[in-house]
Amino acid sequence: MAGTIDLDEETLQGQADIWRFIYAFADSMALKSAVELRIADIIHLHGGAVTLSQIASCINNGGYRTPPDINCLFRIIRLLVRRKVFTVQHPSDGGEPLYDLTHSSKWILHDSELTLAPQIMAQTHPWLMAPWHCFSRCVKEGGVAFKKAHGSEIWDFASEKPEFNGLFNNAMACTAKIASSAIVMGYKEGLSRIESLVDVGGGTGGLISEIVKANPHIKGINFDLPHVVSTAPEYPGVCHIGGNMFHGIPNGDAVIIKWIFHDWGDEDCIKILRNCRNAIPKENGKVIIVECVLKEDGSGVFDDMGFVYDLIMIAHTSGGSERTELEWKKLLREGGFPRYKIINVPAFWSIIEAYPE
């Protein structure tokens, strides 16, 4: 007769937690499937709750002769309902269940002005997932996870592979829209007296274009690597300049730099900060840093994500990390910015306003 194990409640919960962590990837993959199948878009275009068969009838089947597998679709949506990405209603007359959007699924609409769909497609792509399998090697050997997985670091990989460059730029552009919305709403006073603003590492210009649109008195300069700005569209009031932030930065009244410092180690960040200081006036100049500020005991809605993103920095960068306020203070001082102020905005990021004097 097989033996039995008497588990107390805490031990049982511990086992349940480990099972959940093992299969946490299932949430990401189900979400990716929903984005690829455009499930949220189908519901949104319908204008209200829809049945599973209605969703299936609207899925682009790519020319396959067989119709979509409704059982497979149901099982994917069922998990996402449990995760509150979608909601389900069971009619009292016994009719088909009706599926609808939630506050979460509105963020995976393809054609929404503010969407995270490109981020989902990028972060779940095998190119960006492969480095995660190298973490234990990084602990044992040191080195860069992305390079271990692909033979080159991420920026070189992007410059050599246009498809990856497009995937990555689309992901960055969608976060730029979310960041720009938060900045335009929550940082009006900080932008009111700036005449020229340089977006360092601005990608294809999404952030600076939105700032200039809301603040037409600002002359916008989008600055990034030549292969990045070569694909940037034209925006009113914005000029694109290709270059390298480690060699120099165009002059402006202020510099804004979003989600760049977390890609680099302290030594590289200090070089960037010193180039930022050289690009702005000594009096009344400032650097506007849009980054996460880690709070180890934080209970805010985005605080957990800071620690997740810290591991993304191991996966995708060569020495990057998310930083606590104390780490930011030390970095800014060594980069030539002895004074700073942290401003909260309605987003994952905070604004760190840094001053050279």
Coordinates of C-alpha atoms in Angstrom, one line a residue:
M1 CA 0.0 0.0 0.0
A2 CA 1.4 3.4 -1.0
G3 CA 2.4 5.7 1.8
T4 CA 0.7 9.0 2.3
I5 CA 2.3 12.3 3.1
D6 CA 0.5 14.6 5.6
L7 CA 1.1 18.2 4.4
D8 CA 0.3 21.2 6.5
E9 CA -1.4 24.1 4.8
E10 CA 1.7 26.2 4.4
T11 CA 3.7 23.3 2.8
L12 CA 0.8 22.6 0.5
Q13 CA 0.6 26.3 -0.5
G14 CA 4.4 26.2 -1.1
Q15 CA 4.0 23.2 -3.5
A16 CA 1.1 25.1 -5.3
D17 CA 3.3 28.2 -5.7
I18 CA 6.1 26.2 -7.3
W19 CA 3.7 24.5 -9.7
R20 CA 2.4 28.0 -10.6
F21 CA 6.0 29.3 -11.1
I22 CA 6.9 26.3 -13.3
Y23 CA 4.1 27.0 -15.7
A24 CA 4.0 30.8 -15.5
F25 CA 5.0 30.8 -19.2
A26 CA 1.6 29.5 -20.0
D27 CA 0.1 32.9 -19.2
S28 CA 2.5 34.6 -21.7
M29 CA 1.9 32.0 -24.4
A30 CA -1.9 32.2 -24.1
L31 CA -1.7 36.0 -24.2
K32 CA 0.5 35.8 -27.3
S33 CA -2.0 33.5 -29.0
A34 CA -4.8 36.0 -28.2
V35 CA -2.8 38.8 -29.8
E36 CA -1.9 36.7 -32.9
L37 CA -5.6 35.6 -33.3
R38 CA -6.8 39.2 -32.6
I39 CA -9.4 38.0 -30.1
A40 CA -9.7 41.3 -28.3
D41 CA -10.0 43.1 -31.6
I42 CA -12.8 40.8 -32.8
I43 CA -14.8 41.5 -29.6
H44 CA -14.1 45.2 -29.8
L45 CA -15.2 45.5 -33.5
H46 CA -18.3 43.5 -32.6
G47 CA -19.2 46.2 -30.2
G48 CA -20.1 44.0 -27.3
A49 CA -20.0 40.4 -25.9
V50 CA -19.7 37.6 -28.4
T51 CA -20.0 33.8 -28.5
L52 CA -17.0 31.5 -29.1
S53 CA -18.4 30.6 -32.5
Q54 CA -18.6 34.2 -33.5
I55 CA -15.0 34.8 -32.5
A56 CA -13.9 31.7 -34.4
S57 CA -15.8 32.8 -37.5
C58 CA -13.8 36.1 -37.6
I59 CA -10.4 34.5 -37.2
N60 CA -8.2 34.8 -40.2
N61 CA -7.4 31.2 -40.9
G62 CA -4.6 32.0 -43.3
G63 CA -6.0 30.0 -46.2
Y64 CA -6.3 26.7 -44.3
R65 CA -9.2 24.6 -45.6
T66 CA -10.2 23.5 -42.1
P67 CA -12.0 25.9 -39.8
P68 CA -10.5 27.1 -36.5
D69 CA -10.4 24.5 -33.8
I70 CA -13.1 25.8 -31.4
N71 CA -12.1 23.5 -28.6
C72 CA -8.5 24.7 -28.6
L73 CA -9.7 28.3 -28.8
F74 CA -12.1 27.7 -25.9
R75 CA -9.3 26.3 -23.7
I76 CA -7.0 29.3 -24.4
I77 CA -9.7 31.8 -23.7
R78 CA -10.8 29.9 -20.5
L79 CA -7.4 30.5 -19.0
L80 CA -7.4 34.1 -20.0
V81 CA -10.8 34.5 -18.4
R82 CA -9.4 33.1 -15.2
R83 CA -6.5 35.6 -15.5
K84 CA -9.2 38.4 -16.0
V85 CA -7.9 39.3 -19.5
F86 CA -11.4 38.5 -20.7
T87 CA -14.7 38.0 -19.0
V88 CA -17.5 35.4 -19.6
Q89 CA -21.2 35.6 -19.0
H90 CA -23.5 32.5 -19.0
P91 CA -27.0 33.4 -20.2
S92 CA -29.8 32.2 -18.0
D93 CA -31.6 30.7 -20.9
G94 CA -28.8 28.2 -21.4
G95 CA -27.5 29.8 -24.6
E96 CA -23.8 30.0 -25.6
P97 CA -21.5 31.8 -23.2
L98 CA -20.7 35.4 -24.1
Y99 CA -17.1 36.7 -23.9
D100 CA -16.2 40.4 -23.5
L101 CA -13.3 42.7 -22.9
T102 CA -11.9 43.8 -19.5
H103 CA -9.6 46.7 -18.5
S104 CA -6.7 44.3 -19.2
S105 CA -7.7 43.2 -22.7
K106 CA -8.1 46.8 -23.9
W107 CA -4.3 46.9 -23.7
I108 CA -3.9 44.2 -26.3
L109 CA -5.9 45.8 -29.1
H110 CA -3.8 46.2 -32.2
D111 CA -5.2 49.4 -33.5
S112 CA -5.5 51.2 -30.1
E113 CA -3.5 54.3 -29.7
L114 CA -2.1 52.9 -26.4
T115 CA -1.4 49.1 -26.9
L116 CA 1.1 46.6 -25.5
A117 CA 0.5 44.1 -28.3
P118 CA 3.9 44.8 -30.0
Q119 CA 5.6 44.3 -26.6
I120 CA 3.9 41.0 -26.2
M121 CA 5.0 39.9 -29.7
A122 CA 8.6 41.0 -29.1
Q123 CA 9.1 39.7 -25.6
T124 CA 7.7 36.2 -26.4
H125 CA 9.6 35.9 -29.6
P126 CA 12.3 33.1 -29.6
W127 CA 15.0 35.7 -30.3
L128 CA 14.2 37.5 -27.0
M129 CA 13.3 34.3 -25.0
A130 CA 16.5 32.4 -25.8
P131 CA 18.8 34.5 -23.5
W132 CA 16.7 33.6 -20.5
H133 CA 17.9 30.0 -20.8
C134 CA 21.5 31.3 -20.2
F135 CA 21.0 32.7 -16.8
S136 CA 22.7 29.9 -14.8
R137 CA 25.7 30.1 -17.3
C138 CA 25.8 33.9 -16.6
V139 CA 26.0 33.2 -12.8
K140 CA 28.8 30.5 -13.3
E141 CA 30.8 32.1 -16.1
G142 CA 29.8 35.8 -16.2
G143 CA 29.2 37.3 -19.5
V144 CA 26.2 38.5 -21.5
A145 CA 23.1 36.3 -21.8
F146 CA 22.0 37.6 -25.2
K147 CA 25.5 37.1 -26.6
K148 CA 25.7 33.6 -25.3
A149 CA 22.4 32.8 -27.0
H150 CA 23.0 34.6 -30.3
G151 CA 26.7 35.2 -30.7
S152 CA 26.4 39.0 -30.6
E153 CA 25.0 41.6 -28.3
I154 CA 21.5 43.0 -28.9
W155 CA 22.4 46.2 -30.6
D156 CA 24.7 44.5 -33.1
F157 CA 22.1 41.8 -33.6
A158 CA 19.5 44.5 -34.4
S159 CA 21.8 46.3 -36.9
E160 CA 22.4 43.0 -38.7
K161 CA 18.8 41.7 -38.8
P162 CA 16.2 44.1 -40.2
E163 CA 13.3 41.8 -39.1
F164 CA 14.5 41.8 -35.5
N165 CA 15.2 45.6 -35.7
G166 CA 11.6 46.1 -36.8
L167 CA 10.2 43.8 -34.1
F168 CA 12.3 45.6 -31.4
N169 CA 11.5 49.1 -32.7
N170 CA 7.8 48.4 -32.8
A171 CA 7.9 47.2 -29.2
M172 CA 9.8 50.3 -28.1
A173 CA 7.5 52.6 -30.1
C174 CA 4.4 51.2 -28.3
T175 CA 6.0 51.9 -24.9
A176 CA 7.0 55.3 -26.1
K177 CA 3.3 56.1 -26.7
I178 CA 2.4 55.0 -23.2
A179 CA 5.2 56.9 -21.7
S180 CA 4.5 60.0 -23.8
S181 CA 0.8 59.9 -22.7
A182 CA 1.9 59.7 -19.0
I183 CA 4.5 62.5 -19.5
V184 CA 2.2 64.8 -21.4
M185 CA -0.5 64.4 -18.7
G186 CA 1.7 64.3 -15.6
Y187 CA 4.7 66.5 -16.5
K188 CA 3.1 69.6 -18.1
E189 CA 4.9 72.1 -15.8
G190 CA 8.3 70.5 -16.4
L191 CA 8.0 70.9 -20.2
S192 CA 6.4 74.4 -20.1
R193 CA 9.7 76.4 -20.2
I194 CA 11.7 74.2 -22.6
E195 CA 12.4 75.6 -26.1
S196 CA 14.5 72.7 -27.5
L197 CA 14.4 69.1 -26.3
V198 CA 16.7 66.3 -27.3
D199 CA 15.4 62.7 -27.0
V200 CA 18.4 60.5 -26.5
G201 CA 17.9 57.0 -27.7
G202 CA 14.5 58.1 -29.0
G203 CA 14.1 55.2 -31.5
T204 CA 11.8 56.2 -34.4
G205 CA 10.6 59.4 -32.7
G206 CA 7.4 58.3 -31.0
L207 CA 8.0 60.0 -27.7
I208 CA 9.4 63.3 -28.8
S209 CA 6.7 63.6 -31.5
E210 CA 3.9 63.3 -28.9
I211 CA 5.6 65.8 -26.6
V212 CA 6.0 68.3 -29.4
K213 CA 2.4 67.8 -30.5
A214 CA 1.2 68.7 -27.0
N215 CA 3.8 71.4 -26.6
P216 CA 4.3 73.1 -30.0
H217 CA 6.6 75.7 -28.6
I218 CA 9.3 72.9 -28.2
K219 CA 11.7 72.1 -31.0
G220 CA 12.2 68.4 -30.9
I221 CA 15.4 66.5 -31.7
N222 CA 15.2 62.7 -32.0
F223 CA 18.6 61.2 -31.6
D224 CA 19.5 57.5 -32.0
L225 CA 21.8 55.2 -33.9
P226 CA 21.8 55.8 -37.7
H227 CA 20.2 52.5 -38.6
V228 CA 17.3 53.3 -36.1
V229 CA 16.6 56.8 -37.3
S230 CA 16.8 55.7 -40.9
T231 CA 13.4 54.1 -40.5
A232 CA 11.9 57.0 -38.6
P233 CA 8.8 58.8 -40.1
E234 CA 8.7 62.5 -40.4
Y235 CA 6.9 64.4 -37.6
P236 CA 6.0 68.1 -37.5
G237 CA 8.5 70.0 -35.4
V238 CA 10.9 67.1 -35.0
C239 CA 14.2 66.5 -36.7
H240 CA 16.1 63.2 -36.7
I241 CA 19.8 63.0 -36.0
G242 CA 21.9 59.8 -36.2
G243 CA 24.8 59.3 -33.9
N244 CA 26.2 57.6 -30.8
M245 CA 25.3 58.8 -27.3
F246 CA 28.7 57.6 -26.1
H247 CA 30.5 60.0 -28.5
G248 CA 28.3 63.1 -28.1
I249 CA 24.8 64.4 -27.9
P250 CA 23.1 67.3 -29.8
N251 CA 22.7 70.5 -27.9
G252 CA 19.3 71.5 -26.4
D253 CA 17.7 73.3 -23.5
A254 CA 17.0 69.9 -22.0
V255 CA 17.6 66.2 -22.7
I256 CA 15.0 63.5 -22.2
I257 CA 16.2 59.9 -22.0
K258 CA 13.6 57.2 -21.6
W259 CA 14.5 53.6 -20.7
I260 CA 18.1 53.9 -21.8
F261 CA 20.1 53.9 -18.6
H262 CA 18.7 50.6 -17.4
D263 CA 20.3 49.0 -20.5
W264 CA 23.8 49.9 -19.3
G265 CA 26.2 49.4 -16.4
D266 CA 27.2 52.3 -14.2
E267 CA 30.4 53.1 -16.1
D268 CA 28.6 53.5 -19.4
C269 CA 25.7 55.4 -17.7
I270 CA 28.2 57.9 -16.3
K271 CA 29.6 58.5 -19.8
I272 CA 26.1 59.1 -21.1
L273 CA 25.3 61.5 -18.3
R274 CA 28.5 63.5 -18.8
N275 CA 27.6 63.8 -22.5
C276 CA 24.1 64.9 -21.5
R277 CA 25.7 67.6 -19.2
N278 CA 27.8 68.9 -22.1
A279 CA 24.7 69.2 -24.3
I280 CA 22.6 71.4 -22.0
P281 CA 23.1 74.9 -20.5
K282 CA 24.9 75.0 -17.1
E283 CA 22.2 77.3 -15.8
N284 CA 18.6 76.1 -16.1
G285 CA 19.5 73.0 -18.1
K286 CA 18.2 69.6 -17.0
V287 CA 18.1 66.0 -17.9
I288 CA 14.7 64.3 -17.8
I289 CA 15.2 60.6 -17.0
V290 CA 12.2 58.3 -17.5
E291 CA 13.0 55.1 -15.7
C292 CA 11.9 52.7 -13.0
V293 CA 12.9 53.5 -9.4
L294 CA 13.1 50.2 -7.5
K295 CA 11.3 50.0 -4.2
E296 CA 12.3 46.8 -2.4
D297 CA 9.3 47.0 -0.1
G298 CA 7.0 48.8 -2.5
S299 CA 3.4 47.8 -2.8
G300 CA 2.4 50.0 -5.7
V301 CA 0.6 48.7 -8.8
F302 CA 3.8 48.5 -10.8
D303 CA 6.4 47.8 -8.1
D304 CA 6.7 44.1 -8.9
M305 CA 7.4 44.8 -12.5
G306 CA 10.5 46.6 -11.6
F307 CA 12.1 43.4 -10.3
V308 CA 10.9 41.5 -13.4
Y309 CA 12.5 44.1 -15.6
D310 CA 15.7 43.9 -13.7
L311 CA 15.9 40.3 -14.9
I312 CA 15.1 41.4 -18.4
M313 CA 18.2 43.5 -18.2
I314 CA 20.2 40.4 -17.5
A315 CA 18.6 38.7 -20.5
H316 CA 18.9 41.4 -23.0
T317 CA 21.7 43.8 -22.1
S318 CA 25.4 43.9 -21.2
G319 CA 25.4 45.1 -17.6
G320 CA 22.1 46.9 -17.4
S321 CA 19.9 46.9 -14.3
E322 CA 17.0 48.6 -12.7
R323 CA 18.1 50.9 -9.8
T324 CA 16.9 52.0 -6.3
E325 CA 16.8 55.7 -5.4
L326 CA 20.2 55.4 -3.6
E327 CA 21.8 53.9 -6.7
W328 CA 20.3 56.6 -8.9
K329 CA 21.7 59.3 -6.5
K330 CA 25.2 57.9 -6.7
L331 CA 25.0 57.5 -10.4
L332 CA 23.8 61.0 -11.0
R333 CA 26.4 62.6 -8.7
E334 CA 29.2 60.8 -10.5
G335 CA 27.7 61.8 -13.9
G336 CA 27.8 65.5 -12.9
F337 CA 24.3 66.0 -11.6
P338 CA 24.4 66.7 -7.8
R339 CA 20.7 67.6 -7.5
Y340 CA 17.7 65.6 -8.6
K341 CA 13.9 65.3 -8.0
I342 CA 11.7 62.3 -8.5
I343 CA 8.3 63.0 -10.0
N344 CA 5.6 60.3 -10.1
V345 CA 3.5 60.0 -13.3
P346 CA 0.7 57.6 -14.1
A347 CA 2.9 54.9 -15.6
F348 CA 5.4 52.1 -14.9
W349 CA 8.2 54.7 -14.9
S350 CA 9.0 57.7 -12.8
I351 CA 10.6 60.9 -13.9
I352 CA 13.9 61.8 -12.4
E353 CA 14.7 65.5 -13.1
A354 CA 18.5 66.0 -12.7
Y355 CA 20.3 69.3 -12.6
P356 CA 24.0 70.1 -13.3
E357 CA 24.3 72.8 -10.6

